[in-house]
mmCIF file of C-alpha atoms in Angstrom:
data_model
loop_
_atom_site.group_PDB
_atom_site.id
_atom_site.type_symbol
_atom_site.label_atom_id
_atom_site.label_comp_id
_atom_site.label_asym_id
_atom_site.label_seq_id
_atom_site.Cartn_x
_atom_site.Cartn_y
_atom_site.Cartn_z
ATOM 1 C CA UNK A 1 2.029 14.696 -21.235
ATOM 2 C CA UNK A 2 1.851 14.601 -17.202
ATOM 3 C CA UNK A 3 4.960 14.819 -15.116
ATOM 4 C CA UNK A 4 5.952 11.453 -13.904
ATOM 5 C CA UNK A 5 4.791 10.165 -10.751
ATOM 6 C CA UNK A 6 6.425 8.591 -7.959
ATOM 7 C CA UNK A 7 4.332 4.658 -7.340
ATOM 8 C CA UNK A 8 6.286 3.526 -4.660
ATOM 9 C CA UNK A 9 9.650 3.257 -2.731
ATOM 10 C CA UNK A 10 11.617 0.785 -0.606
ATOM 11 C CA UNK A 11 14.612 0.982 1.829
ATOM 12 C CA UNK A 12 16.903 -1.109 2.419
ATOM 13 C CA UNK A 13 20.123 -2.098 4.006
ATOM 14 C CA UNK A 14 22.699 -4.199 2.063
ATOM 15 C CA UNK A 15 26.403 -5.304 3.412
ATOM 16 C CA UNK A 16 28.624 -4.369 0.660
ATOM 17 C CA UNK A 17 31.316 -7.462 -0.345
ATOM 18 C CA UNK A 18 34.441 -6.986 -2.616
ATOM 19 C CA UNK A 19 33.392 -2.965 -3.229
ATOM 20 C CA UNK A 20 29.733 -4.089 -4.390
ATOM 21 C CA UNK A 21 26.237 -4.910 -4.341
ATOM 22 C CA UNK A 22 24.181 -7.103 -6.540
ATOM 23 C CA UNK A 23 20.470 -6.174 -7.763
ATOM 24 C CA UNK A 24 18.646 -9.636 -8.501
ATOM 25 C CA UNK A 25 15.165 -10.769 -10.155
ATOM 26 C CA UNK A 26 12.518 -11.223 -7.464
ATOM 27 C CA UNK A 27 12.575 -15.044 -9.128
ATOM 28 C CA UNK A 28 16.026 -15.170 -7.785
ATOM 29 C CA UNK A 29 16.222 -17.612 -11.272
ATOM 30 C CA UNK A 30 18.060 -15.460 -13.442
ATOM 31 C CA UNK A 31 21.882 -15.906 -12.152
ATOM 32 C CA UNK A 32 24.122 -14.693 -15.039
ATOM 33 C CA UNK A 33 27.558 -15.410 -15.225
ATOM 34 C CA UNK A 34 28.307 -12.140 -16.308
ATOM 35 C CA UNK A 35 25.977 -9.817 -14.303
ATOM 36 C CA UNK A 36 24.877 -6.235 -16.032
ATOM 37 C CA UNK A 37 27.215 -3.039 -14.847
ATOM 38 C CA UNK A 38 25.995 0.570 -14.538
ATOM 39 C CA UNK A 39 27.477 2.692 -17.313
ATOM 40 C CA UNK A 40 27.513 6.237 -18.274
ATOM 41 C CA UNK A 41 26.027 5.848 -21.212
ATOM 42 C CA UNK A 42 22.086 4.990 -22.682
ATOM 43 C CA UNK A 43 23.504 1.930 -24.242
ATOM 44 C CA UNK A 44 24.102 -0.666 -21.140
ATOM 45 C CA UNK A 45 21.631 -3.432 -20.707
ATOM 46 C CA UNK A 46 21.325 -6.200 -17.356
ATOM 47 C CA UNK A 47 19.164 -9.201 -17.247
ATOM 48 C CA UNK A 48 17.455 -9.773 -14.031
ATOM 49 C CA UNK A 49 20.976 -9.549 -12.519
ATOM 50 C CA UNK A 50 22.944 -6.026 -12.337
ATOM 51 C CA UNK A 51 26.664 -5.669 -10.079
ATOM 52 C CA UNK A 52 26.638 -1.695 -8.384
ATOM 53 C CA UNK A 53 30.438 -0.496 -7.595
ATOM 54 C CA UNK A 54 30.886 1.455 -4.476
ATOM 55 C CA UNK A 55 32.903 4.501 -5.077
ATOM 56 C CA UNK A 56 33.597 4.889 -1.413
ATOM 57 C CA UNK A 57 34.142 0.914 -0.707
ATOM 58 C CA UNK A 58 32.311 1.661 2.220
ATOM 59 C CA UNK A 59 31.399 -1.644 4.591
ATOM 60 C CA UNK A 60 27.839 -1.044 3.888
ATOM 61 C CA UNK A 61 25.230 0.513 1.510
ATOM 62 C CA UNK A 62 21.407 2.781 2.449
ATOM 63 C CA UNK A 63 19.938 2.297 -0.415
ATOM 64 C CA UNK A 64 16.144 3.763 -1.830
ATOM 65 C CA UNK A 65 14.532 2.008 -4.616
ATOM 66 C CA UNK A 66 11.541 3.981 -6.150
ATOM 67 C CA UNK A 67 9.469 2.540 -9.055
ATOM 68 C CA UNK A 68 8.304 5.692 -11.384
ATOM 69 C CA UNK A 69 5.467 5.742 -13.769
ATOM 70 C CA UNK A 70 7.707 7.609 -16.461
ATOM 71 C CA UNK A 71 11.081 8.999 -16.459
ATOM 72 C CA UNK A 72 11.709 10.565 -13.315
ATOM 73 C CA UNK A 73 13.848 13.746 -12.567
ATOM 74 C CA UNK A 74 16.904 14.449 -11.132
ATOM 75 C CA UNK A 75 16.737 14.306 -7.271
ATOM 76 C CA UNK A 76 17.814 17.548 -5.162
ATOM 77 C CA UNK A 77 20.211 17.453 -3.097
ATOM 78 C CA UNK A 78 23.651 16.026 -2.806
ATOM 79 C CA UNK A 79 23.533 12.992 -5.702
ATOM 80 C CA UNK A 80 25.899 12.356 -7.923
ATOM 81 C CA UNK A 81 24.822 10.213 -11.031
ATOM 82 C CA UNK A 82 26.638 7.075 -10.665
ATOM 83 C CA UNK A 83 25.326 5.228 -13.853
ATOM 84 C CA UNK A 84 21.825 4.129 -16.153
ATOM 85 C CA UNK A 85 21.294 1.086 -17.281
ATOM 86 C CA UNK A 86 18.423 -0.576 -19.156
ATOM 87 C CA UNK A 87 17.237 -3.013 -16.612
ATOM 88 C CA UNK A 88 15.318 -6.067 -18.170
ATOM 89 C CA UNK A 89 12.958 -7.799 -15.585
ATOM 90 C CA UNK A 90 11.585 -10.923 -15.803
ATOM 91 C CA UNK A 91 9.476 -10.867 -12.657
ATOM 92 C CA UNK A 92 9.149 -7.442 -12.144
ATOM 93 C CA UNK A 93 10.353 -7.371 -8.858
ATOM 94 C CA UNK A 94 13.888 -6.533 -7.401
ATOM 95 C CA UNK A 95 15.689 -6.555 -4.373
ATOM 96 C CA UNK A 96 19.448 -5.872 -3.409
ATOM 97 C CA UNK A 97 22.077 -8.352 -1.914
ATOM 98 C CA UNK A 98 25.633 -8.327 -0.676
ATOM 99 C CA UNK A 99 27.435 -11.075 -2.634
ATOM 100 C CA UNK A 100 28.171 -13.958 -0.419
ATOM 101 C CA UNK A 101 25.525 -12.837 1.626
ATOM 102 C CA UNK A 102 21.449 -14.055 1.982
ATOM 103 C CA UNK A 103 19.092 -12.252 -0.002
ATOM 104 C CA UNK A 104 17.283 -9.483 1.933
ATOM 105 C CA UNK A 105 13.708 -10.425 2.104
ATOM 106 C CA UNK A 106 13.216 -6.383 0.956
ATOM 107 C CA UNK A 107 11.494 -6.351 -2.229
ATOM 108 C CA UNK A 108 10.443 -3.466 -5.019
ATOM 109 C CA UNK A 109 7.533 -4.000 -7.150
ATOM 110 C CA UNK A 110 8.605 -2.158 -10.628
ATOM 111 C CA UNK A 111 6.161 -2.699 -12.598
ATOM 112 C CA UNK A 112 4.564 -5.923 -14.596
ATOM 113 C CA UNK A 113 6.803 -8.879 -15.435
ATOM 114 C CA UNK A 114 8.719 -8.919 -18.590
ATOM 115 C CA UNK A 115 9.146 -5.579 -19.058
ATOM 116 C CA UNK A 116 12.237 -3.681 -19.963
ATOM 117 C CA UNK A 117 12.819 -0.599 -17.499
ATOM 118 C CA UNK A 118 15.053 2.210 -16.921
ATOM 119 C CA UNK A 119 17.164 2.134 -14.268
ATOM 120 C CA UNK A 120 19.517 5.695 -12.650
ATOM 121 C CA UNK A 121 21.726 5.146 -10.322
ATOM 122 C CA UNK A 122 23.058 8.235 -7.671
ATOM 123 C CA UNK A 123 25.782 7.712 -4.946
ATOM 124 C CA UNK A 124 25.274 10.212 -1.918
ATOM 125 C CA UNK A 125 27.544 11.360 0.889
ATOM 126 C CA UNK A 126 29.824 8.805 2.599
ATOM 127 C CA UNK A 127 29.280 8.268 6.490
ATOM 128 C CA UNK A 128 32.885 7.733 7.936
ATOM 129 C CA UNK A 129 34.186 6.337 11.481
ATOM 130 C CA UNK A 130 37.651 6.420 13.066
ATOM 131 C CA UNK A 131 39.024 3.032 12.013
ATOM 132 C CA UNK A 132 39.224 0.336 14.622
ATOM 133 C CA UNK A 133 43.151 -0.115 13.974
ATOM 134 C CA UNK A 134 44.270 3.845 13.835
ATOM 135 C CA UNK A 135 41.638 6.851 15.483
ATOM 136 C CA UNK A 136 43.279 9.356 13.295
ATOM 137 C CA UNK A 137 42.235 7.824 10.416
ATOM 138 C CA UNK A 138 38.670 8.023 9.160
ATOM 139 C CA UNK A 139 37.286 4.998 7.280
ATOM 140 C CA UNK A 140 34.063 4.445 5.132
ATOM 141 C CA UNK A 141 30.992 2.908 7.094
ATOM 142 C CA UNK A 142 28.287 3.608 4.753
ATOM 143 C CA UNK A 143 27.246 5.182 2.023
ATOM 144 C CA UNK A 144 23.571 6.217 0.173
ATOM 145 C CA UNK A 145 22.361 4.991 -2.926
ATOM 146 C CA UNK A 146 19.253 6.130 -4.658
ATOM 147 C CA UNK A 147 17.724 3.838 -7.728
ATOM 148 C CA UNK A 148 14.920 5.433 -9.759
ATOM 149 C CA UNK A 149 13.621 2.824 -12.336
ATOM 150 C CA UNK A 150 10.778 3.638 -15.044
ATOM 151 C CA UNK A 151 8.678 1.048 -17.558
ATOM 152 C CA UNK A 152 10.149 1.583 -21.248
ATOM 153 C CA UNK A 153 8.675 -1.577 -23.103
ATOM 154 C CA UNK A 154 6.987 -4.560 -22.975
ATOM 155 C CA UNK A 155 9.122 -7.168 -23.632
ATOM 156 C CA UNK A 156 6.643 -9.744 -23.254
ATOM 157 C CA UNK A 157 7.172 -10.650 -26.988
ATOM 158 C CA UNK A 158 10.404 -11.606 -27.135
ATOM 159 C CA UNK A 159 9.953 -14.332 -24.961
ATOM 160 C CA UNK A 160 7.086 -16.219 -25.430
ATOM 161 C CA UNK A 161 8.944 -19.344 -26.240
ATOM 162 C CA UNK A 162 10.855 -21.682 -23.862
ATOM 163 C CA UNK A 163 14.027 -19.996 -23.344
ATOM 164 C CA UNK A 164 12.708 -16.825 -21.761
ATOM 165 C CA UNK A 165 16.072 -15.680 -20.853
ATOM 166 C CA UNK A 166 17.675 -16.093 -24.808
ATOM 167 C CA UNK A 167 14.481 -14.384 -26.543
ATOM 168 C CA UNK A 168 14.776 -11.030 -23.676
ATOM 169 C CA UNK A 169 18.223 -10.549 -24.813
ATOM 170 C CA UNK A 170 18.268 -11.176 -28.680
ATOM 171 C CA UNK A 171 15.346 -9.540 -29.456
ATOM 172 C CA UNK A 172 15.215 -6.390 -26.936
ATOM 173 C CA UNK A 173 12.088 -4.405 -27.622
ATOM 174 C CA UNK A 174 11.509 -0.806 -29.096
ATOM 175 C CA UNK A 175 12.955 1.072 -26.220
ATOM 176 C CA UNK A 176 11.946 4.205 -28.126
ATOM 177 C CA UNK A 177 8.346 3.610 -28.271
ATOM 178 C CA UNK A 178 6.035 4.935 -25.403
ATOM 179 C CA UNK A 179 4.544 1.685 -23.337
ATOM 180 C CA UNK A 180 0.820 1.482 -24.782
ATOM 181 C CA UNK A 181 -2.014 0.751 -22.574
ATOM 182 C CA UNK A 182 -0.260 1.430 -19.914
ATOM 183 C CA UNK A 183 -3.880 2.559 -17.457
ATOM 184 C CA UNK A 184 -4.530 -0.914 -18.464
ATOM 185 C CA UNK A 185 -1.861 -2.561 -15.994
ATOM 186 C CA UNK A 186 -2.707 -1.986 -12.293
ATOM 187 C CA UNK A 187 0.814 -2.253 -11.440
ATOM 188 C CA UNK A 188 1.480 1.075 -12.777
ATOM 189 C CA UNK A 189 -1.590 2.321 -10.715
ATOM 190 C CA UNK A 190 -0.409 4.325 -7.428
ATOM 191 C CA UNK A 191 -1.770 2.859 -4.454
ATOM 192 C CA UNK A 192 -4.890 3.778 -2.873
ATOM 193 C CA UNK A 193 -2.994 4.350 0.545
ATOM 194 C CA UNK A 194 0.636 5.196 -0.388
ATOM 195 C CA UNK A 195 2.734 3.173 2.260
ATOM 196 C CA UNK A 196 6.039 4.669 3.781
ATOM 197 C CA UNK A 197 9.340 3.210 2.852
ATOM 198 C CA UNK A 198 10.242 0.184 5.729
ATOM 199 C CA UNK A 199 13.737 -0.456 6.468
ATOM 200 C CA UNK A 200 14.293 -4.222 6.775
ATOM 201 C CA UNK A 201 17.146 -4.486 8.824
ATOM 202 C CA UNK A 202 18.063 -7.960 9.644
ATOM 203 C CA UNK A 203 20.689 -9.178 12.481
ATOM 204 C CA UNK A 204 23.213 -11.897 11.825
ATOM 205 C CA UNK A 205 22.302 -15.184 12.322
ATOM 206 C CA UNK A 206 23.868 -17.269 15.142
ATOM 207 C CA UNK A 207 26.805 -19.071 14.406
ATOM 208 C CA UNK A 208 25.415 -22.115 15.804
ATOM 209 C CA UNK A 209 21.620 -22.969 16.153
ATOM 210 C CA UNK A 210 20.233 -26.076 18.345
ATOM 211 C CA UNK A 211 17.451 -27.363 18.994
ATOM 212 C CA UNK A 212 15.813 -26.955 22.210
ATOM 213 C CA UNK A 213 15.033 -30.233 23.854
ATOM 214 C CA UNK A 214 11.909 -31.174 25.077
ATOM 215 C CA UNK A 215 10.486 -32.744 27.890
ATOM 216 C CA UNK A 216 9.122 -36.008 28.733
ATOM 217 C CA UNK A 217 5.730 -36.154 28.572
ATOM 218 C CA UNK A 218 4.269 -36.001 32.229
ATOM 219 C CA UNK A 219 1.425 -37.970 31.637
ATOM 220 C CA UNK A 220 -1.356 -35.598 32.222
ATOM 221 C CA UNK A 221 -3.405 -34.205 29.600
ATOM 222 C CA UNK A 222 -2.132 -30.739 28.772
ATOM 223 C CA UNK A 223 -0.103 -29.041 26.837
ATOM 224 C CA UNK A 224 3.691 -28.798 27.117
ATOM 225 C CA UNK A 225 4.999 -25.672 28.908
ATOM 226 C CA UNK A 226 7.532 -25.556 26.149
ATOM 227 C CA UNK A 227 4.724 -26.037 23.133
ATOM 228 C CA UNK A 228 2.827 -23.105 25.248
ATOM 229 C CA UNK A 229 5.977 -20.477 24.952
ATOM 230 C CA UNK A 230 6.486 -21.559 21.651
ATOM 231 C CA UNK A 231 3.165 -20.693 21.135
ATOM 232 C CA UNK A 232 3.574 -17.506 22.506
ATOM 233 C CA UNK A 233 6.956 -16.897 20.524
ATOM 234 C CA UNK A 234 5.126 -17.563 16.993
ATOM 235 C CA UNK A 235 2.028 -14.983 18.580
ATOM 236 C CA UNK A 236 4.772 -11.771 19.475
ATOM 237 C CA UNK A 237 6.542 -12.194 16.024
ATOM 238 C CA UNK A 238 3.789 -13.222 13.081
ATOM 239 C CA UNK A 239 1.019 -10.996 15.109
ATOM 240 C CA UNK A 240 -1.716 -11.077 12.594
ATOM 241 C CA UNK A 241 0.398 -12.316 9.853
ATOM 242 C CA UNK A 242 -0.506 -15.430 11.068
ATOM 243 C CA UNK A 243 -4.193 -14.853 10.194
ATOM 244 C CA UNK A 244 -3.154 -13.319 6.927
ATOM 245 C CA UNK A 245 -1.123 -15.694 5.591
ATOM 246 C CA UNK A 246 -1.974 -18.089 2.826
ATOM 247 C CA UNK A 247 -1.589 -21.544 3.416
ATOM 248 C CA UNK A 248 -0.437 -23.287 6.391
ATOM 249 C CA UNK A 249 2.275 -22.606 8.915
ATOM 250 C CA UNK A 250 5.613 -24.510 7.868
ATOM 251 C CA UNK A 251 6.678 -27.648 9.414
ATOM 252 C CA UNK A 252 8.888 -27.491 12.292
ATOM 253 C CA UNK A 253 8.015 -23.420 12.790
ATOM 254 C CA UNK A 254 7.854 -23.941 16.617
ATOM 255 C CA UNK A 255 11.436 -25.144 16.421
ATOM 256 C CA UNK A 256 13.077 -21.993 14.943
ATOM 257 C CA UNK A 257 14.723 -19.220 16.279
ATOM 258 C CA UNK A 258 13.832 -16.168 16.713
ATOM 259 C CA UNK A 259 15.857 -14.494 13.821
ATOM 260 C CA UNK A 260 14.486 -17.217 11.944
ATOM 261 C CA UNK A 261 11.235 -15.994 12.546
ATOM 262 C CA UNK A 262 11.825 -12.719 12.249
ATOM 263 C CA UNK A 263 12.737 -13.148 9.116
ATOM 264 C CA UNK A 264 9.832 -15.603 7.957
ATOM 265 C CA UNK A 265 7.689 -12.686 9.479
ATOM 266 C CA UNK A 266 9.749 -9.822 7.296
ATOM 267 C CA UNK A 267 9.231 -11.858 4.242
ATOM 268 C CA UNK A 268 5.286 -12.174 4.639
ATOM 269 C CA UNK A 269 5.199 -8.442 5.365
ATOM 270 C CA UNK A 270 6.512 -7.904 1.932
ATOM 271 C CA UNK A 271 4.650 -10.181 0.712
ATOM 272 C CA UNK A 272 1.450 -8.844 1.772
ATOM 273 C CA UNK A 273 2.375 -5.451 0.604
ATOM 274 C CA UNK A 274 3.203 -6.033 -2.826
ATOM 275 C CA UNK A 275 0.052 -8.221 -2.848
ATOM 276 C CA UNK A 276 -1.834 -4.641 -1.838
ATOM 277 C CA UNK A 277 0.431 -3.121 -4.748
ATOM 278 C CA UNK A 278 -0.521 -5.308 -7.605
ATOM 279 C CA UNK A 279 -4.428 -4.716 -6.360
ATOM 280 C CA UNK A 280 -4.471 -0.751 -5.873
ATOM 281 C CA UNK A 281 -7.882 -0.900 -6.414
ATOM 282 C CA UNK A 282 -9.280 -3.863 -4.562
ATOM 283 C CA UNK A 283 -10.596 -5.966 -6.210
ATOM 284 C CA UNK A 284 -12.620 -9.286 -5.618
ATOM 285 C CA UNK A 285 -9.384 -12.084 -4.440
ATOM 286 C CA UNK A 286 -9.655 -15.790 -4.565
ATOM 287 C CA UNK A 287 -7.361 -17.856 -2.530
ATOM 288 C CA UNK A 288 -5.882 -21.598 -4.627
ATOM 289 C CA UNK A 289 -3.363 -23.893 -4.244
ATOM 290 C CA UNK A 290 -0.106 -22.632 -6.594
ATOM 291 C CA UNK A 291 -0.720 -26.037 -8.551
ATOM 292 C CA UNK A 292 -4.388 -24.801 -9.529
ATOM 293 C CA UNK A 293 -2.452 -22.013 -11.649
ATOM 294 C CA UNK A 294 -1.349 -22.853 -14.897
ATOM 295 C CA UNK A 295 0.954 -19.985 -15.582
ATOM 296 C CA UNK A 296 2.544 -18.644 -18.715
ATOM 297 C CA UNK A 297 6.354 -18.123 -19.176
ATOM 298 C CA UNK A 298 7.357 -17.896 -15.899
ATOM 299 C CA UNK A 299 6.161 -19.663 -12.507
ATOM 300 C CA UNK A 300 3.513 -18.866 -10.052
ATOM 301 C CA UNK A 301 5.448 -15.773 -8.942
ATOM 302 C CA UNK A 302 3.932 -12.034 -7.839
ATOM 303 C CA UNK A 303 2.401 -10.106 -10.433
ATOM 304 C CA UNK A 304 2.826 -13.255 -13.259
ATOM 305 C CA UNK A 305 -0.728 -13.993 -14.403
ATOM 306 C CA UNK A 306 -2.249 -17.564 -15.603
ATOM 307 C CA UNK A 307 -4.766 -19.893 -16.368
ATOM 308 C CA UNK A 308 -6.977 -20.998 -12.768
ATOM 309 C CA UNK A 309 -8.236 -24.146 -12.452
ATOM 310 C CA UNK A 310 -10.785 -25.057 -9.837
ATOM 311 C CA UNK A 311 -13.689 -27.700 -8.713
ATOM 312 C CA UNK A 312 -17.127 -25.450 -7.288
ATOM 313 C CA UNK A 313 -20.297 -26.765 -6.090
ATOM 314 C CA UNK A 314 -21.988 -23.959 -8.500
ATOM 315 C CA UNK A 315 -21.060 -23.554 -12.244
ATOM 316 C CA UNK A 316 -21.868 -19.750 -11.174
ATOM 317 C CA UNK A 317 -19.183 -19.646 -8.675
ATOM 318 C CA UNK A 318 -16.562 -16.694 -8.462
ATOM 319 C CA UNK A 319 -18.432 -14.901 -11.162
ATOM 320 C CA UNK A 320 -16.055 -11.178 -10.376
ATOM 321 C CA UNK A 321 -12.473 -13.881 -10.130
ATOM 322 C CA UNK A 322 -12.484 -15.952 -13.171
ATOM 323 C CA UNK A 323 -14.645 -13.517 -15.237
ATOM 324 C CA UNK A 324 -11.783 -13.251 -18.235
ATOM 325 C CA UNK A 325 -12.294 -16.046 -20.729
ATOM 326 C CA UNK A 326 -14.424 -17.924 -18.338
ATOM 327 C CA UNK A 327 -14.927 -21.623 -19.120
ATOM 328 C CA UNK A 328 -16.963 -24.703 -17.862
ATOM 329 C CA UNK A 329 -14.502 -27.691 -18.430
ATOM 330 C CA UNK A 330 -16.511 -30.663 -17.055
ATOM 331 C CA UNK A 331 -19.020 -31.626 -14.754
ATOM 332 C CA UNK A 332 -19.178 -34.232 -12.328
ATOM 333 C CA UNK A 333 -22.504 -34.992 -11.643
ATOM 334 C CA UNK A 334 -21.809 -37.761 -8.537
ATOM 335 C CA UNK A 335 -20.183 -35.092 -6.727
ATOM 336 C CA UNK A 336 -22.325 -32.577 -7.998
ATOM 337 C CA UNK A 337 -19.279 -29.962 -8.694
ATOM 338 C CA UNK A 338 -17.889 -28.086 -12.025
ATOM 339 C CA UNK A 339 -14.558 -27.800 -13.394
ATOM 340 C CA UNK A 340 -14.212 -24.020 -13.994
ATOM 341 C CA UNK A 341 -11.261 -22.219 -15.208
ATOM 342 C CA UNK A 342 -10.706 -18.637 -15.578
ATOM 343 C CA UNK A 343 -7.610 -16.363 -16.517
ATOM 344 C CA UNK A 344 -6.112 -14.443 -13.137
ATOM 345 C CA UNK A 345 -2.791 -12.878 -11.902
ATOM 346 C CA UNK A 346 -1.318 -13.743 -8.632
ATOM 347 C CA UNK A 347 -1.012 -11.440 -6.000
ATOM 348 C CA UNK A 348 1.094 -13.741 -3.415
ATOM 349 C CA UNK A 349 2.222 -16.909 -2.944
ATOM 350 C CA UNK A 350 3.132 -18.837 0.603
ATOM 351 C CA UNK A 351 3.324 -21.758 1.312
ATOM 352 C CA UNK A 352 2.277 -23.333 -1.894
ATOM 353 C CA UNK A 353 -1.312 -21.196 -1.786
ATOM 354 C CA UNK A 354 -2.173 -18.295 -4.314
ATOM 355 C CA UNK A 355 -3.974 -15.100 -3.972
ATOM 356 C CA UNK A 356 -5.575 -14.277 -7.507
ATOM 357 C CA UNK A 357 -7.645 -11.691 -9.139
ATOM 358 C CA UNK A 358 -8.925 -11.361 -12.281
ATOM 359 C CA UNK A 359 -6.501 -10.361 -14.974
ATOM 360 C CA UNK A 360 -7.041 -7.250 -16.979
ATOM 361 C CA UNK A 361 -6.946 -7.139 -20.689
ATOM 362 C CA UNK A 362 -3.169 -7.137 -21.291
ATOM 363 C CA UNK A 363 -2.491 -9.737 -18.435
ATOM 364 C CA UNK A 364 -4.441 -11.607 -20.161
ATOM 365 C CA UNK A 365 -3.544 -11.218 -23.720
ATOM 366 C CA UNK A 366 0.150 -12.460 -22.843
ATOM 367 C CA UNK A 367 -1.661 -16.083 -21.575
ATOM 368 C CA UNK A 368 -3.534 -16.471 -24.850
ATOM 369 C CA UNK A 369 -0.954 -15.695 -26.780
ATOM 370 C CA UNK A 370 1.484 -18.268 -24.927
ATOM 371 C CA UNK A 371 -1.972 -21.159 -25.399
ATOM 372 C CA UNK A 372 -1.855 -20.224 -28.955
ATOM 373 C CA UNK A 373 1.793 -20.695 -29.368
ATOM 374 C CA UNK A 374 2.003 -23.895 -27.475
ATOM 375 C CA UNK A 375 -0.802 -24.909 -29.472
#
């Protein structure tokens, strides 16, 4: 067997509340009321929602996420183990969040959705200041965490009725058992151009925010000096995320702030990157409105794949897109267009738009075998 491989790695920055941190579902769906813990033991399981302790109680936490194709090893350097955990993900995303605080727009692509993975914790060294209130006295600022998570099953099975959330944790899957197929999912695929980590750092929003009033119209035929910054604003922050993007711009955009937009921009950058991640090897995209996606088990959510659904002047249309149990549903011959439908996985979703590709064998085996069940 090969040594594990390292897919991919975030960094992040997450304000520690109450002597914690909180790793959530990508869905951000999956509150529990009694969130996973780290233990020292193989025997601790979280769903979607996990609580990390700070040793240190520190005001803040550095943390690394990496995503591993099989169990990784022990880092070098100075890492203590703080606690494993078997990490069940029903998106197969995760990010980090302060509690009480917004969640960062940081995001880690683990693997496919539904999947139950391995999670190690490590705690490194402690970075201290003199406290505000006493100069002799040296108080925790922040401290460095390290996750390492690894695929261990599909737990697709367990869940392919309604409560997706009940059937996960009754029926956990054979954690023993090697995951099969696994060249089969392109999520476990390194990416063609491995992309160093990005810290997402985000500032404190105001305390107040108001809108900027705007002038009268002057009568003459041009546009507003304030619509032209405003302009301008949207240009410096989205850069050519605003070409990228799916979908339109959101209403009122030109009215935000600019930490608003920063983070609108810091969200699409993720978005686009996982998007890259969940393609490694590029293949042929089709953009669709999210409602043209019939998905199964969960909604129309990175990585989840689903039944397309789309009008084309040409029964022959996206031949390389919806090429996995390709149908002709109807035909309207006033028009002259075809219903087509095709099974895909989504890539990204903003603002209510889809990018899709064709799903591979197992994507698509978990969509069948939710249309057979409903049936």
């Amino acid at each position: 067997m090969s040594e594990p491989s390292l897919l991919r790695r975030v960094e992040d920055d997450v304000p520690l509340s109450y002597g914690r941190f909180e790793l959530m579902d990508g869905t951000g769906l999956w509150d529990e009321t009694e969130p996973g813990l780290l233990t020292t033991g193989a025997d601790g399981t979280a769903l979607g929602q996990l609580d990390v302790t700070s040793p240190a109680h520190a005001y803040r936490a550095a943390v690394r996420m990496e995503a591993w194709d099989g169990e990784p090893p022990a880092p070098e350097g100075s890492w203590t183990t703080a606690g494993q955990v078997v990490y069940l993900s029903p998106s197969g995303t995760v990010s980090a969040c302060g509690p009480g605080h917004d969640r960062s727009p940081q995001m880690l692509l683990l693997g496919p959705p539904l999947f139950a993975y391995g999670l190690r914790a490590y705690v490194g060294p402690v970075r201290t200041e003199p406290a505000a209130w006493n100069a002799d006295v040296l108080e925790p600022v922040e401290e460095l965490w390290l996750l390492r998570f690894w695929p261990l099953a599909d737990a697709a099975s367990a869940a392919l009725h309604n409560d997706v959330l009940g059937r996960m944790r009754e029926r956990l899957p054979d954690l023993t058992s090697v995951v099969d197929g696994r060249e089969e999912w392109p999520a476990f695929h390194p990416p063609a151009h491995p992309e160093a980590p990005k810290l997402i750092r985000l500032a404190p929003r105001p305390r107040e925010m108001r809108r900027i009033p705007t002038t009268e119209f002057s009568g003459r035929i041009a546009p507003h000096t304030e619509d032209a910054a405003s302009d301008r604003r949207l240009d410096d922050v989205l850069g050519d995320l605003g070409y990228t993007m799916l979908g339109n711009l959101p209403n009122g955009i030109r009215d935000w702030s600019q930490q608003m937009l920063a983070d609108y921009a810091a969200v699409l950058h993720v978005s686009r990157r996982i998007g890259r991640e969940l393609n490694p090897h590029g293949a042929p995209t089709l953009q669709l409105p999210a409602s043209d996606v019939s998905t199964a088990l969960l909604g129309p959510g990175p990585g989840v794949s689903g039944r397309a659904w789309t009008w084309a002047h040409d029964e022959h249309a996206h031949p390389e897109v919806l090429s996995v149990d390709r149908q002709v549903i109807a035909r309207n011959r006033i028009r002259r267009t075809t219903l087509l439908t095709g099974i895909v996985t989504i890539l990204r979703n903003e603002n209510d738009f889809v990018e899709v590709r064709s799903a591979t064998g197992p994507e698509a085996a978990r969509v069948i075998g939710v249309e057979n069940t409903q049936t």
